[in-house]
mmCIF file with all atom_site columns, C-alpha atoms in Angstrom:
data_model
loop_
_atom_site.group_PDB
_atom_site.id
_atom_site.type_symbol
_atom_site.label_atom_id
_atom_site.label_alt_id
_atom_site.label_comp_id
_atom_site.label_asym_id
_atom_site.label_entity_id
_atom_site.label_seq_id
_atom_site.pdbx_PDB_ins_code
_atom_site.Cartn_x
_atom_site.Cartn_y
_atom_site.Cartn_z
_atom_site.occupancy
_atom_site.B_iso_or_equiv
_atom_site.pdbx_formal_charge
_atom_site.auth_seq_id
_atom_site.auth_comp_id
_atom_site.auth_asym_id
_atom_site.auth_atom_id
_atom_site.pdbx_PDB_model_num
ATOM 1   C CA . MET A 1 1   ? 80.807  77.874  56.455 1.00 54.00 ? 28  MET A CA 1
ATOM 2   C CA . HIS A 1 2   ? 81.243  81.180  54.775 1.00 58.00 ? 29  HIS A CA 1
ATOM 3   C CA . ARG A 1 3   ? 80.346  84.431  56.548 1.00 56.00 ? 30  ARG A CA 1
ATOM 4   C CA . PRO A 1 4   ? 78.436  87.148  54.752 1.00 58.00 ? 31  PRO A CA 1
ATOM 5   C CA . ASN A 1 5   ? 80.403  90.354  54.049 1.00 60.00 ? 32  ASN A CA 1
ATOM 6   C CA . HIS A 1 6   ? 78.236  92.555  56.234 1.00 60.00 ? 33  HIS A CA 1
ATOM 7   C CA . LEU A 1 7   ? 79.159  90.565  59.368 1.00 60.00 ? 34  LEU A CA 1
ATOM 8   C CA . LYS A 1 8   ? 82.956  90.870  58.979 1.00 66.00 ? 35  LYS A CA 1
ATOM 9   C CA . GLN A 1 9   ? 84.580  92.947  61.684 1.00 66.00 ? 36  GLN A CA 1
ATOM 10  C CA . THR A 1 10  ? 87.021  95.683  60.727 1.00 75.00 ? 37  THR A CA 1
ATOM 11  C CA . GLY A 1 11  ? 89.558  97.608  62.788 1.00 78.00 ? 38  GLY A CA 1
ATOM 12  C CA . PHE A 1 12  ? 92.800  96.930  64.592 1.00 77.00 ? 39  PHE A CA 1
ATOM 13  C CA . THR A 1 13  ? 93.508  93.942  66.738 1.00 84.00 ? 40  THR A CA 1
ATOM 14  C CA . LEU A 1 14  ? 94.788  94.351  70.258 1.00 84.00 ? 41  LEU A CA 1
ATOM 15  C CA . VAL A 1 15  ? 98.234  93.123  69.197 1.00 86.00 ? 42  VAL A CA 1
ATOM 16  C CA . GLU A 1 16  ? 98.454  95.748  66.433 1.00 84.00 ? 43  GLU A CA 1
ATOM 17  C CA . LEU A 1 17  ? 97.495  98.538  68.850 1.00 84.00 ? 44  LEU A CA 1
ATOM 18  C CA . VAL A 1 18  ? 100.060 97.395  71.427 1.00 88.00 ? 45  VAL A CA 1
ATOM 19  C CA . ILE A 1 19  ? 102.801 97.315  68.761 1.00 90.00 ? 46  ILE A CA 1
ATOM 20  C CA . VAL A 1 20  ? 101.953 100.860 67.590 1.00 88.00 ? 47  VAL A CA 1
ATOM 21  C CA . ILE A 1 21  ? 101.957 102.162 71.192 1.00 89.00 ? 48  ILE A CA 1
ATOM 22  C CA . LEU A 1 22  ? 105.266 100.417 71.820 1.00 88.00 ? 49  LEU A CA 1
ATOM 23  C CA . ILE A 1 23  ? 106.845 101.982 68.702 1.00 87.00 ? 50  ILE A CA 1
ATOM 24  C CA . LEU A 1 24  ? 105.585 105.460 69.685 1.00 86.00 ? 51  LEU A CA 1
ATOM 25  C CA . GLY A 1 25  ? 107.008 104.996 73.188 1.00 84.00 ? 52  GLY A CA 1
ATOM 26  C CA . ILE A 1 26  ? 110.423 104.041 71.857 1.00 84.00 ? 53  ILE A CA 1
ATOM 27  C CA . LEU A 1 27  ? 110.469 106.980 69.425 1.00 79.00 ? 54  LEU A CA 1
ATOM 28  C CA . SER A 1 28  ? 109.497 109.454 72.132 1.00 78.00 ? 55  SER A CA 1
ATOM 29  C CA . ALA A 1 29  ? 112.147 108.081 74.515 1.00 80.00 ? 56  ALA A CA 1
ATOM 30  C CA . VAL A 1 30  ? 114.813 108.598 71.854 1.00 79.00 ? 57  VAL A CA 1
ATOM 31  C CA . ALA A 1 31  ? 113.613 111.865 70.280 1.00 74.00 ? 58  ALA A CA 1
ATOM 32  C CA . LEU A 1 32  ? 112.381 113.924 73.254 1.00 71.00 ? 59  LEU A CA 1
ATOM 33  C CA . PRO A 1 33  ? 115.700 114.305 75.080 1.00 70.00 ? 60  PRO A CA 1
ATOM 34  C CA . ARG A 1 34  ? 117.124 115.950 71.963 1.00 67.00 ? 61  ARG A CA 1
ATOM 35  C CA . PHE A 1 35  ? 114.494 118.707 72.261 1.00 67.00 ? 62  PHE A CA 1
ATOM 36  C CA . PHE A 1 36  ? 115.031 119.328 75.965 1.00 70.00 ? 63  PHE A CA 1
ATOM 37  C CA . ASP A 1 37  ? 118.559 120.668 75.451 1.00 69.00 ? 64  ASP A CA 1
ATOM 38  C CA . LEU A 1 38  ? 117.660 123.301 72.857 1.00 82.00 ? 65  LEU A CA 1
ATOM 39  C CA . GLY A 1 39  ? 118.099 126.083 75.439 1.00 86.00 ? 66  GLY A CA 1
ATOM 40  C CA . ALA A 1 40  ? 121.802 125.359 75.809 1.00 89.00 ? 67  ALA A CA 1
ATOM 41  C CA . ASP A 1 41  ? 122.220 125.251 72.038 1.00 89.00 ? 68  ASP A CA 1
ATOM 42  C CA . ALA A 1 42  ? 120.403 128.576 71.720 1.00 92.00 ? 69  ALA A CA 1
ATOM 43  C CA . ARG A 1 43  ? 122.588 130.224 74.372 1.00 94.00 ? 70  ARG A CA 1
ATOM 44  C CA . ALA A 1 44  ? 125.748 128.898 72.679 1.00 95.00 ? 71  ALA A CA 1
ATOM 45  C CA . ALA A 1 45  ? 124.534 130.282 69.339 1.00 96.00 ? 72  ALA A CA 1
ATOM 46  C CA . LYS A 1 46  ? 123.788 133.605 71.026 1.00 96.00 ? 73  LYS A CA 1
ATOM 47  C CA . ALA A 1 47  ? 127.329 133.700 72.452 1.00 97.00 ? 74  ALA A CA 1
ATOM 48  C CA . ASP A 1 48  ? 128.685 133.004 68.948 1.00 97.00 ? 75  ASP A CA 1
ATOM 49  C CA . ALA A 1 49  ? 126.587 135.850 67.541 1.00 97.00 ? 76  ALA A CA 1
ATOM 50  C CA . ILE A 1 50  ? 127.761 138.272 70.238 1.00 97.00 ? 77  ILE A CA 1
ATOM 51  C CA . HIS A 1 51  ? 131.374 137.249 69.587 1.00 98.00 ? 78  HIS A CA 1
ATOM 52  C CA . GLY A 1 52  ? 130.935 138.012 65.893 1.00 97.00 ? 79  GLY A CA 1
ATOM 53  C CA . ALA A 1 53  ? 129.192 141.316 66.593 1.00 97.00 ? 80  ALA A CA 1
ATOM 54  C CA . VAL A 1 54  ? 131.964 142.457 68.953 1.00 98.00 ? 81  VAL A CA 1
ATOM 55  C CA . ARG A 1 55  ? 134.698 141.496 66.485 1.00 98.00 ? 82  ARG A CA 1
ATOM 56  C CA . SER A 1 56  ? 132.939 143.297 63.621 1.00 97.00 ? 83  SER A CA 1
ATOM 57  C CA . ALA A 1 57  ? 132.197 146.384 65.707 1.00 97.00 ? 84  ALA A CA 1
ATOM 58  C CA . ALA A 1 58  ? 135.838 146.634 66.805 1.00 97.00 ? 85  ALA A CA 1
ATOM 59  C CA . GLN A 1 59  ? 136.984 146.573 63.176 1.00 97.00 ? 86  GLN A CA 1
ATOM 60  C CA . ILE A 1 60  ? 134.373 149.108 62.054 1.00 97.00 ? 87  ILE A CA 1
ATOM 61  C CA . VAL A 1 61  ? 135.403 151.502 64.828 1.00 97.00 ? 88  VAL A CA 1
ATOM 62  C CA . ARG A 1 62  ? 139.054 150.921 63.934 1.00 97.00 ? 89  ARG A CA 1
ATOM 63  C CA . ALA A 1 63  ? 138.370 151.849 60.312 1.00 97.00 ? 90  ALA A CA 1
ATOM 64  C CA . ALA A 1 64  ? 136.529 155.016 61.389 1.00 96.00 ? 91  ALA A CA 1
ATOM 65  C CA . ALA A 1 65  ? 139.354 155.902 63.801 1.00 96.00 ? 92  ALA A CA 1
ATOM 66  C CA . LEU A 1 66  ? 141.944 155.518 61.060 1.00 96.00 ? 93  LEU A CA 1
ATOM 67  C CA . VAL A 1 67  ? 139.942 157.789 58.755 1.00 95.00 ? 94  VAL A CA 1
ATOM 68  C CA . LYS A 1 68  ? 139.493 160.411 61.493 1.00 95.00 ? 95  LYS A CA 1
ATOM 69  C CA . GLY A 1 69  ? 143.074 160.150 62.804 1.00 93.00 ? 96  GLY A CA 1
ATOM 70  C CA . GLN A 1 70  ? 141.882 159.017 66.251 1.00 92.00 ? 97  GLN A CA 1
ATOM 71  C CA . THR A 1 71  ? 144.495 156.338 66.939 1.00 93.00 ? 98  THR A CA 1
ATOM 72  C CA . GLY A 1 72  ? 146.055 157.783 70.087 1.00 93.00 ? 99  GLY A CA 1
ATOM 73  C CA . ALA A 1 73  ? 145.769 156.469 73.631 1.00 93.00 ? 100 ALA A CA 1
ATOM 74  C CA . THR A 1 74  ? 142.323 158.066 73.831 1.00 93.00 ? 101 THR A CA 1
ATOM 75  C CA . GLY A 1 75  ? 139.964 159.437 71.234 1.00 95.00 ? 102 GLY A CA 1
ATOM 76  C CA . SER A 1 76  ? 136.478 158.996 69.880 1.00 96.00 ? 103 SER A CA 1
ATOM 77  C CA . VAL A 1 77  ? 134.600 158.356 66.650 1.00 97.00 ? 104 VAL A CA 1
ATOM 78  C CA . ALA A 1 78  ? 131.000 158.810 65.602 1.00 95.00 ? 105 ALA A CA 1
ATOM 79  C CA . LEU A 1 79  ? 129.215 155.601 64.662 1.00 92.00 ? 106 LEU A CA 1
ATOM 80  C CA . ASP A 1 80  ? 125.513 155.507 63.808 1.00 89.00 ? 107 ASP A CA 1
ATOM 81  C CA . GLY A 1 81  ? 124.881 158.689 65.763 1.00 90.00 ? 108 GLY A CA 1
ATOM 82  C CA . ALA A 1 82  ? 126.741 157.542 68.873 1.00 93.00 ? 109 ALA A CA 1
ATOM 83  C CA . THR A 1 83  ? 130.119 158.764 70.045 1.00 97.00 ? 110 THR A CA 1
ATOM 84  C CA . ILE A 1 84  ? 132.346 155.760 70.677 1.00 97.00 ? 111 ILE A CA 1
ATOM 85  C CA . PRO A 1 85  ? 135.350 156.396 72.975 1.00 96.00 ? 112 PRO A CA 1
ATOM 86  C CA . THR A 1 86  ? 138.518 154.679 71.788 1.00 96.00 ? 113 THR A CA 1
ATOM 87  C CA . ASN A 1 87  ? 141.884 153.407 73.002 1.00 95.00 ? 114 ASN A CA 1
ATOM 88  C CA . TYR A 1 88  ? 144.453 153.319 70.206 1.00 96.00 ? 115 TYR A CA 1
ATOM 89  C CA . GLY A 1 89  ? 141.682 153.408 67.610 1.00 96.00 ? 116 GLY A CA 1
ATOM 90  C CA . TYR A 1 90  ? 139.593 150.548 69.062 1.00 97.00 ? 117 TYR A CA 1
ATOM 91  C CA . PRO A 1 91  ? 136.482 150.854 71.256 1.00 96.00 ? 118 PRO A CA 1
ATOM 92  C CA . GLN A 1 92  ? 137.045 151.196 74.970 1.00 96.00 ? 119 GLN A CA 1
ATOM 93  C CA . SER A 1 93  ? 135.866 148.411 77.315 1.00 95.00 ? 120 SER A CA 1
ATOM 94  C CA . LEU A 1 94  ? 132.755 150.366 78.262 1.00 94.00 ? 121 LEU A CA 1
ATOM 95  C CA . ASN A 1 95  ? 129.011 150.293 77.667 1.00 94.00 ? 122 ASN A CA 1
ATOM 96  C CA . THR A 1 96  ? 129.505 153.493 75.662 1.00 95.00 ? 123 THR A CA 1
ATOM 97  C CA . GLY A 1 97  ? 132.444 151.849 73.836 1.00 95.00 ? 124 GLY A CA 1
ATOM 98  C CA . ILE A 1 98  ? 132.284 148.309 72.486 1.00 96.00 ? 125 ILE A CA 1
ATOM 99  C CA . ILE A 1 99  ? 128.727 147.627 73.700 1.00 96.00 ? 126 ILE A CA 1
ATOM 100 C CA . ALA A 1 100 ? 127.380 150.696 71.877 1.00 96.00 ? 127 ALA A CA 1
ATOM 101 C CA . ALA A 1 101 ? 129.485 149.948 68.794 1.00 97.00 ? 128 ALA A CA 1
ATOM 102 C CA . ALA A 1 102 ? 128.136 146.386 68.625 1.00 97.00 ? 129 ALA A CA 1
ATOM 103 C CA . ALA A 1 103 ? 124.585 147.685 69.219 1.00 95.00 ? 130 ALA A CA 1
ATOM 104 C CA . LEU A 1 104 ? 124.047 145.342 72.173 1.00 96.00 ? 131 LEU A CA 1
ATOM 105 C CA . ASN A 1 105 ? 121.516 146.026 74.919 1.00 95.00 ? 132 ASN A CA 1
ATOM 106 C CA . ALA A 1 106 ? 121.916 144.158 78.204 1.00 94.00 ? 133 ALA A CA 1
ATOM 107 C CA . THR A 1 107 ? 118.218 144.327 79.073 1.00 95.00 ? 134 THR A CA 1
ATOM 108 C CA . SER A 1 108 ? 116.552 143.473 75.776 1.00 94.00 ? 135 SER A CA 1
ATOM 109 C CA . ASP A 1 109 ? 119.275 140.987 74.773 1.00 94.00 ? 136 ASP A CA 1
ATOM 110 C CA . SER A 1 110 ? 119.148 139.277 78.213 1.00 95.00 ? 137 SER A CA 1
ATOM 111 C CA . LEU A 1 111 ? 122.836 139.799 78.952 1.00 97.00 ? 138 LEU A CA 1
ATOM 112 C CA . THR A 1 112 ? 124.949 140.571 81.999 1.00 96.00 ? 139 THR A CA 1
ATOM 113 C CA . VAL A 1 113 ? 127.611 143.122 81.114 1.00 96.00 ? 140 VAL A CA 1
ATOM 114 C CA . THR A 1 114 ? 130.515 143.783 83.472 1.00 95.00 ? 141 THR A CA 1
ATOM 115 C CA . GLU A 1 115 ? 132.060 147.019 82.330 1.00 90.00 ? 142 GLU A CA 1
ATOM 116 C CA . GLY A 1 116 ? 135.783 147.667 82.239 1.00 83.00 ? 143 GLY A CA 1
ATOM 117 C CA . GLU A 1 117 ? 137.285 151.126 82.511 1.00 82.00 ? 144 GLU A CA 1
ATOM 118 C CA . ALA A 1 118 ? 138.182 153.907 80.124 1.00 82.00 ? 145 ALA A CA 1
ATOM 119 C CA . THR A 1 119 ? 141.827 152.992 80.749 1.00 86.00 ? 146 THR A CA 1
ATOM 120 C CA . ALA A 1 120 ? 143.478 151.049 77.942 1.00 87.00 ? 147 ALA A CA 1
ATOM 121 C CA . GLY A 1 121 ? 143.955 147.342 78.558 1.00 87.00 ? 148 GLY A CA 1
ATOM 122 C CA . THR A 1 122 ? 140.886 146.775 80.733 1.00 92.00 ? 149 THR A CA 1
ATOM 123 C CA . MET A 1 123 ? 138.426 143.941 80.185 1.00 95.00 ? 150 MET A CA 1
ATOM 124 C CA . LEU A 1 124 ? 134.654 143.926 79.677 1.00 96.00 ? 151 LEU A CA 1
ATOM 125 C CA . THR A 1 125 ? 132.614 140.716 79.866 1.00 97.00 ? 152 THR A CA 1
ATOM 126 C CA . ILE A 1 126 ? 129.296 139.962 78.201 1.00 97.00 ? 153 ILE A CA 1
ATOM 127 C CA . GLN A 1 127 ? 127.563 136.949 79.747 1.00 97.00 ? 154 GLN A CA 1
ATOM 128 C CA . VAL A 1 128 ? 124.481 135.203 78.360 1.00 97.00 ? 155 VAL A CA 1
ATOM 129 C CA . ASN A 1 129 ? 121.762 135.057 81.020 1.00 96.00 ? 156 ASN A CA 1
ATOM 130 C CA . GLY A 1 130 ? 120.264 131.642 81.725 1.00 93.00 ? 157 GLY A CA 1
ATOM 131 C CA . ALA A 1 131 ? 123.531 129.763 81.270 1.00 92.00 ? 158 ALA A CA 1
ATOM 132 C CA . ALA A 1 132 ? 124.452 126.996 83.695 1.00 88.00 ? 159 ALA A CA 1
ATOM 133 C CA . THR A 1 133 ? 127.573 128.983 84.632 1.00 92.00 ? 160 THR A CA 1
ATOM 134 C CA . LEU A 1 134 ? 127.618 132.608 83.487 1.00 92.00 ? 161 LEU A CA 1
ATOM 135 C CA . ALA A 1 135 ? 131.413 132.764 83.515 1.00 94.00 ? 162 ALA A CA 1
ATOM 136 C CA . ASN A 1 136 ? 131.497 129.856 81.057 1.00 96.00 ? 163 ASN A CA 1
ATOM 137 C CA . CYS A 1 137 ? 129.059 131.371 78.576 1.00 97.00 ? 164 CYS A CA 1
ATOM 138 C CA . GLN A 1 138 ? 130.579 134.728 77.822 1.00 97.00 ? 165 GLN A CA 1
ATOM 139 C CA . VAL A 1 139 ? 132.467 136.956 75.464 1.00 97.00 ? 166 VAL A CA 1
ATOM 140 C CA . SER A 1 140 ? 135.287 139.060 76.876 1.00 97.00 ? 167 SER A CA 1
ATOM 141 C CA . TYR A 1 141 ? 136.762 142.161 75.282 1.00 97.00 ? 168 TYR A CA 1
ATOM 142 C CA . THR A 1 142 ? 139.984 143.837 76.351 1.00 96.00 ? 169 THR A CA 1
ATOM 143 C CA . SER A 1 143 ? 140.877 147.120 74.695 1.00 95.00 ? 170 SER A CA 1
ATOM 144 C CA . PRO A 1 144 ? 144.450 147.426 73.410 1.00 95.00 ? 171 PRO A CA 1
ATOM 145 C CA . ALA A 1 145 ? 147.028 148.661 75.924 1.00 93.00 ? 172 ALA A CA 1
ATOM 146 C CA . SER A 1 146 ? 149.511 150.157 73.468 1.00 94.00 ? 173 SER A CA 1
ATOM 147 C CA . SER A 1 147 ? 149.855 151.583 70.011 1.00 92.00 ? 174 SER A CA 1
ATOM 148 C CA . GLY A 1 148 ? 149.923 148.912 67.328 1.00 92.00 ? 175 GLY A CA 1
ATOM 149 C CA . ALA A 1 149 ? 148.209 146.378 69.589 1.00 95.00 ? 176 ALA A CA 1
ATOM 150 C CA . THR A 1 150 ? 144.787 144.923 68.875 1.00 95.00 ? 177 THR A CA 1
ATOM 151 C CA . PRO A 1 151 ? 141.959 144.172 71.286 1.00 97.00 ? 178 PRO A CA 1
ATOM 152 C CA . THR A 1 152 ? 141.697 140.719 72.812 1.00 96.00 ? 179 THR A CA 1
ATOM 153 C CA . ILE A 1 153 ? 138.301 139.201 72.109 1.00 97.00 ? 180 ILE A CA 1
ATOM 154 C CA . SER A 1 154 ? 137.599 135.739 73.470 1.00 97.00 ? 181 SER A CA 1
ATOM 155 C CA . LEU A 1 155 ? 134.633 133.383 73.593 1.00 97.00 ? 182 LEU A CA 1
ATOM 156 C CA . ASP A 1 156 ? 133.866 130.764 76.238 1.00 97.00 ? 183 ASP A CA 1
ATOM 157 C CA . LYS A 1 157 ? 130.749 128.697 75.650 1.00 95.00 ? 184 LYS A CA 1
ATOM 158 C CA . SER A 1 158 ? 131.724 125.607 77.616 1.00 95.00 ? 185 SER A CA 1
ATOM 159 C CA . ALA A 1 159 ? 128.684 125.789 79.941 1.00 93.00 ? 186 ALA A CA 1
ATOM 160 C CA . CYS A 1 160 ? 125.955 127.585 78.072 1.00 92.00 ? 187 CYS A CA 1
#
């Protein structure tokens, strides 16, 4: 016996719906964990950006110091309207030194800055807030301790 066309049922069978739900469940179980860890990736990228900014700022201040003849144990250069104190032509490990030269702001950039001293050879740390371990998501800057030396700039993003 042949059914008329207007009595045919359309739609999905229960088996088809279960298969689609199963596929969506598997995809979400595999894909969602990748999105949960984006915060750590963002903090690591931020640490990379800060590292690059500090390195660039140190070189820009060095160039200005060479032009102005400010390469002694202490000195200063003007950079974008700010006076940057220097040790041997590089920014000092201060908020008014390397932090100002790199145009970083601890509050608006969500950073913890531990300032060094005006004395040559001291270290400043810039830590990215929100990291699992602040000490393992940071950039450190040590101003040079002698003429002809360069600053030590290091990056640790092992626990961002």
